[in-house]
Coordinates of C-alpha atoms and ligand atoms in Angstrom, one line a residue:
M1 CA 79.4 111.8 169.4
I2 CA 76.3 110.7 167.3
E3 CA 73.4 113.2 167.8
L4 CA 69.7 111.8 167.9
K5 CA 67.0 113.0 167.4
D6 CA 64.1 111.4 168.1
V7 CA 63.2 107.7 167.8
S8 CA 61.8 106.7 164.0
Y9 CA 60.2 102.9 164.2
V10 CA 60.3 99.9 165.6
R11 CA 60.6 97.0 163.5
L12 CA 59.3 93.3 164.6
G13 CA 59.3 90.1 163.3
T14 CA 56.7 87.5 163.3
R15 CA 55.6 84.3 161.9
D16 CA 51.5 85.2 161.4
L17 CA 51.6 88.4 160.1
D18 CA 47.7 88.6 159.4
D19 CA 46.9 88.1 163.5
A20 CA 49.7 91.5 164.3
L21 CA 48.1 93.3 161.6
S22 CA 44.9 92.6 163.0
F23 CA 45.9 93.2 166.5
A24 CA 47.7 96.3 165.0
T25 CA 44.8 97.7 164.1
G26 CA 42.0 96.5 165.6
Y27 CA 43.1 96.6 168.9
L28 CA 46.1 98.6 169.3
G29 CA 44.5 101.6 167.2
L30 CA 47.1 101.9 164.6
E31 CA 46.5 102.3 161.0
V32 CA 47.9 100.1 157.4
A33 CA 49.7 102.7 155.6
E34 CA 51.6 99.9 152.9
T35 CA 51.6 96.2 152.9
A36 CA 54.5 94.7 150.9
R37 CA 57.2 91.6 150.8
N38 CA 56.2 89.8 153.4
A39 CA 55.8 93.4 156.1
A40 CA 53.1 95.6 156.9
Y41 CA 53.8 98.6 158.0
L42 CA 51.9 100.9 160.6
R43 CA 51.8 104.8 161.4
S44 CA 50.3 106.6 164.8
D45 CA 51.4 109.8 163.9
D46 CA 52.4 112.3 160.5
R47 CA 54.6 110.5 160.3
A48 CA 55.1 107.2 156.6
H49 CA 55.4 104.3 159.7
T50 CA 56.6 104.0 163.0
L51 CA 56.1 100.2 163.6
C52 CA 56.7 97.7 160.6
Y53 CA 55.8 93.9 161.4
F54 CA 58.1 91.7 158.9
D55 CA 57.1 88.2 158.5
G56 CA 60.6 86.8 160.0
D57 CA 62.1 85.6 163.8
P58 CA 59.8 86.9 166.7
E59 CA 62.7 87.7 168.4
D60 CA 63.9 89.7 165.6
H61 CA 63.1 93.6 166.6
T62 CA 65.1 96.8 165.6
V63 CA 64.9 100.1 166.5
G64 CA 65.6 103.3 164.6
F65 CA 66.2 106.7 165.5
E66 CA 66.7 109.6 163.9
V67 CA 69.5 111.5 162.8
E68 CA 70.3 115.4 161.0
D69 CA 71.8 114.4 158.0
E70 CA 74.1 112.3 156.3
E71 CA 77.2 114.2 156.9
N72 CA 75.7 113.5 160.7
L73 CA 75.4 109.4 159.4
Q74 CA 79.2 109.2 158.1
L75 CA 80.6 110.6 160.5
A76 CA 77.9 107.9 163.3
A77 CA 79.1 105.3 160.5
A78 CA 82.8 106.1 160.9
T79 CA 82.2 106.6 165.1
L80 CA 80.7 102.8 165.2
E81 CA 83.4 100.8 163.4
R82 CA 86.1 102.6 165.5
L83 CA 84.9 101.5 169.0
G84 CA 84.7 98.9 167.8
H85 CA 80.3 98.1 166.1
P86 CA 80.3 96.7 162.9
V87 CA 78.2 98.6 160.6
H88 CA 75.6 98.0 157.9
A89 CA 74.3 100.5 155.7
G90 CA 70.7 99.9 154.2
T91 CA 71.6 99.6 150.4
P92 CA 68.9 101.8 147.9
E93 CA 65.9 98.6 148.4
E94 CA 66.3 98.8 152.2
C95 CA 65.7 102.2 152.6
D96 CA 62.6 102.4 150.3
L97 CA 61.3 100.0 152.2
R98 CA 61.9 101.7 155.0
K99 CA 60.9 105.2 153.4
V100 CA 64.2 107.3 154.3
K101 CA 67.1 108.8 152.4
A102 CA 69.3 107.0 154.3
F103 CA 70.7 104.7 157.4
I104 CA 73.0 102.7 158.7
G105 CA 72.3 99.6 160.8
F106 CA 74.8 98.0 163.8
R107 CA 74.0 96.5 166.8
D108 CA 74.7 98.4 170.3
P109 CA 77.2 96.3 173.2
T110 CA 73.9 94.2 174.4
G111 CA 73.6 92.7 170.6
N112 CA 70.4 95.4 170.1
H113 CA 69.8 95.8 166.4
I114 CA 69.8 100.0 166.0
E115 CA 69.8 101.5 163.3
L116 CA 70.4 105.8 162.5
V117 CA 68.5 107.1 159.6
V118 CA 67.9 110.1 157.4
R119 CA 65.0 111.6 156.0
P120 CA 62.7 109.5 157.3
E121 CA 59.5 110.2 155.6
R122 CA 55.9 112.3 156.4
S123 CA 53.2 112.1 155.2
G124 CA 50.4 114.7 154.0
K125 CA 47.6 112.6 155.0
R126 CA 46.2 113.1 158.2
Y127 CA 46.4 109.2 160.7
F128 CA 43.6 108.2 160.7
A129 CA 42.8 104.1 162.7
T130 CA 39.7 102.6 162.9
R131 CA 40.0 102.0 166.1
D132 CA 40.8 105.4 168.4
A133 CA 42.3 104.9 171.0
G134 CA 43.3 108.5 171.4
I135 CA 47.5 108.0 169.8
T136 CA 48.8 110.5 169.1
G137 CA 51.9 109.3 167.9
F138 CA 54.5 107.1 169.2
S139 CA 56.9 108.1 171.4
H140 CA 59.7 105.3 173.3
I141 CA 61.1 102.1 173.7
G142 CA 62.1 100.2 177.1
L143 CA 65.6 98.4 175.7
Y144 CA 67.1 94.9 177.1
T145 CA 70.5 95.0 178.6
T146 CA 72.9 92.2 179.5
D147 CA 74.8 95.1 181.2
P148 CA 72.8 98.5 182.6
S149 CA 75.7 100.7 183.9
R150 CA 77.9 99.2 180.4
D151 CA 74.7 100.3 178.0
E152 CA 73.9 103.2 179.9
R153 CA 77.4 104.3 178.9
F154 CA 77.3 103.4 175.3
W155 CA 73.9 105.4 175.1
T156 CA 74.7 108.2 177.3
E157 CA 78.6 108.6 175.9
V158 CA 78.8 107.4 172.5
C159 CA 75.0 109.0 171.4
N160 CA 75.1 111.8 173.6
A161 CA 71.7 110.8 175.4
K162 CA 71.0 112.4 178.7
V163 CA 69.5 110.4 182.3
S164 CA 66.6 112.0 183.1
D165 CA 66.1 109.8 186.4
R166 CA 67.3 106.0 187.6
I167 CA 65.0 103.6 189.3
G168 CA 68.1 101.3 190.8
D169 CA 70.0 101.0 187.8
I170 CA 67.3 101.0 184.4
P171 CA 68.3 104.6 183.0
L172 CA 65.8 107.1 181.4
M173 CA 67.3 108.4 179.1
R174 CA 66.2 111.6 176.9
V175 CA 67.8 111.9 173.3
N176 CA 65.6 115.7 173.1
E177 CA 63.3 117.0 175.7
I178 CA 60.9 114.5 176.2
H179 CA 61.6 112.9 179.1
H180 CA 63.1 109.7 178.2
T181 CA 62.9 108.5 175.2
I182 CA 64.8 104.9 175.7
A183 CA 64.9 102.9 179.1
L184 CA 67.0 100.1 179.9
L185 CA 65.8 97.0 181.4
A186 CA 68.2 93.9 182.8
S187 CA 68.3 90.8 181.3
D188 CA 70.3 88.0 180.5
R189 CA 69.0 88.3 176.1
A190 CA 68.7 91.6 173.6
G191 CA 65.6 92.7 172.1
I192 CA 62.9 95.1 172.5
Q193 CA 60.6 95.5 176.0
H194 CA 57.9 97.6 175.0
V195 CA 57.2 99.8 172.6
N196 CA 55.2 103.4 174.1
H197 CA 52.2 105.3 172.5
Q198 CA 51.5 108.6 173.7
V199 CA 47.8 109.1 174.0
Q200 CA 45.3 112.5 174.6
T201 CA 44.0 111.9 177.8
S202 CA 44.1 109.8 180.9
D203 CA 40.4 108.9 179.3
D204 CA 42.2 107.7 176.6
V205 CA 44.0 105.2 178.5
M206 CA 41.0 104.0 181.0
R207 CA 38.5 103.6 177.8
S208 CA 41.6 100.9 176.8
Y209 CA 42.1 99.3 180.2
N210 CA 38.3 98.7 179.6
F211 CA 37.7 97.7 175.8
L212 CA 41.2 95.1 176.7
H213 CA 40.6 94.1 179.3
E214 CA 37.0 93.0 177.8
R215 CA 38.8 91.3 174.8
N216 CA 41.0 89.2 177.7
V217 CA 44.0 90.7 176.0
P218 CA 46.8 90.2 178.7
I219 CA 47.0 94.2 181.4
V220 CA 50.2 93.7 182.2
F221 CA 51.0 96.4 184.6
G222 CA 48.3 99.7 185.3
P223 CA 46.0 101.8 185.0
G224 CA 48.9 103.5 187.1
R225 CA 51.0 107.2 187.2
H226 CA 54.6 106.3 186.7
P227 CA 56.5 108.3 189.3
T228 CA 59.9 109.3 187.5
S229 CA 57.7 110.6 184.1
G230 CA 55.0 111.3 186.0
A231 CA 53.0 109.6 183.2
R232 CA 49.5 107.9 183.7
F233 CA 49.9 104.1 181.7
L234 CA 48.6 101.0 180.9
Y235 CA 50.8 98.2 179.6
F236 CA 49.4 95.0 177.5
K237 CA 50.4 92.3 175.8
G238 CA 50.1 91.9 171.7
P239 CA 51.4 89.6 169.1
D240 CA 54.5 87.3 170.2
G241 CA 54.6 88.4 173.8
M242 CA 55.4 92.2 172.6
V243 CA 54.7 94.3 175.7
F244 CA 52.2 98.4 175.3
E245 CA 52.0 100.8 176.3
Y246 CA 50.2 103.6 176.1
S247 CA 50.5 107.2 178.4
V248 CA 50.0 110.4 179.2
G249 CA 51.0 113.0 180.7
V250 CA 54.9 112.4 180.3
D251 CA 57.1 115.2 181.9
A252 CA 59.4 117.5 179.7
I253 CA 62.5 118.8 181.0
E254 CA 62.7 122.4 180.1
D255 CA 66.2 123.3 182.0
E256 CA 68.7 121.1 180.2
E257 CA 71.4 123.0 181.7
G258 CA 70.0 123.4 185.8
H259 CA 68.3 118.7 185.2
N260 CA 69.8 116.8 187.9
P261 CA 68.6 112.4 187.1
R262 CA 66.7 111.4 189.9
Q263 CA 67.6 108.1 192.0
F264 CA 64.3 106.6 192.6
G265 CA 64.9 103.3 194.8
F266 CA 64.6 99.7 193.1
E267 CA 60.9 99.1 194.8
P268 CA 57.2 98.9 193.3
S269 CA 56.4 102.6 194.4
S270 CA 58.9 104.0 192.6
F271 CA 57.2 102.5 189.3
C272 CA 53.2 102.9 190.2
K273 CA 52.0 105.6 192.2
W274 CA 48.8 104.6 192.7
G275 CA 49.7 100.8 193.7
S276 CA 49.6 99.0 190.4
K277 CA 52.1 95.8 190.2
P278 CA 54.1 94.5 187.4
A279 CA 52.6 91.0 186.1
A280 CA 55.4 88.6 186.4
D281 CA 55.3 88.3 182.8
F282 CA 55.7 92.3 182.1
R283 CA 59.4 91.3 181.2
R284 CA 60.6 87.7 179.0
Ligands
LIG301 C1 58.4 99.8 183.3 C2 59.7 101.0 182.9 C3 61.0 100.7 183.7 C4 59.3 102.6 184.3 O1 58.4 101.7 184.6 C5 59.6 103.0 184.3 C6 59.2 104.2 183.9 C7 58.6 105.3 182.6 C8 58.1 106.3 183.2 O2 58.7 106.9 183.9 O3 57.5 106.7 182.3 C9 58.6 104.4 181.1 O4 57.4 104.6 181.1 C10 58.8 103.8 180.9 O5 60.5 103.6 180.9 O6 58.4 103.2 180.1
FE2_302 FE1 57.3 103.1 178.7

């Protein structure tokens, strides 16, 4: 069994790196850690980076997860190969770019690019963004799936994720005590559907709502409150149609053994208990 510790970063291709960078700093509220070789590395917390925009196909998305050590990474590689997922071992240059000790890359059953990383670097420098969105850190992703049941089995049976709740067939899965780190959303394609950053207070969510709305950034869901994790949220669109989420107040699952996933109906009130509804282009 592969043991995921946490989500580490996302890598998003873009044809307009300057535009992506100005959105990430001026609207989303991230800090530039470094720019290198047609890529920009951005911080949202004490990690060296949690988002990388690179010059490339806007459909090319990767999500990285941290595993304990190199021994676990080798075991993960063997497990994945045995199950028919070809594994790429990160070269020293690729590891340097990601600021990790080692990593492997593979595709999940839908075809999503996944990386498992060992020892992602932290920074002694405090995360300090030019726009104060109140971000406390990168926290979870929504991932497309072409078969929710099959992919739920992959993430739970191969990667040891646990289902915290389901909305219809959408599993919200945790890899640590946080309510969810991966949400699967049915689609006919692979890719990341949304990237979540936690913010400090509900005031930050509402301040950002006004800030983004006044600047014509498309708000695609919220402000609202998820009945599942209890989080207050706002979803909006960034470069290349990527959806970003701010949320605050995500539950922690403290009783790991005693927690049973709740089944919510696939209906608007399961997504927002304040009555907000997702825009038609919330999912691509
Ligand atoms: C759009 C997603 C699937 C959603 O609304 C589900 C719930 C939550 C939550 O409970 O916090 C999310 O943030 C999420 O899955 O992204
Ligand atoms: Fe989310």
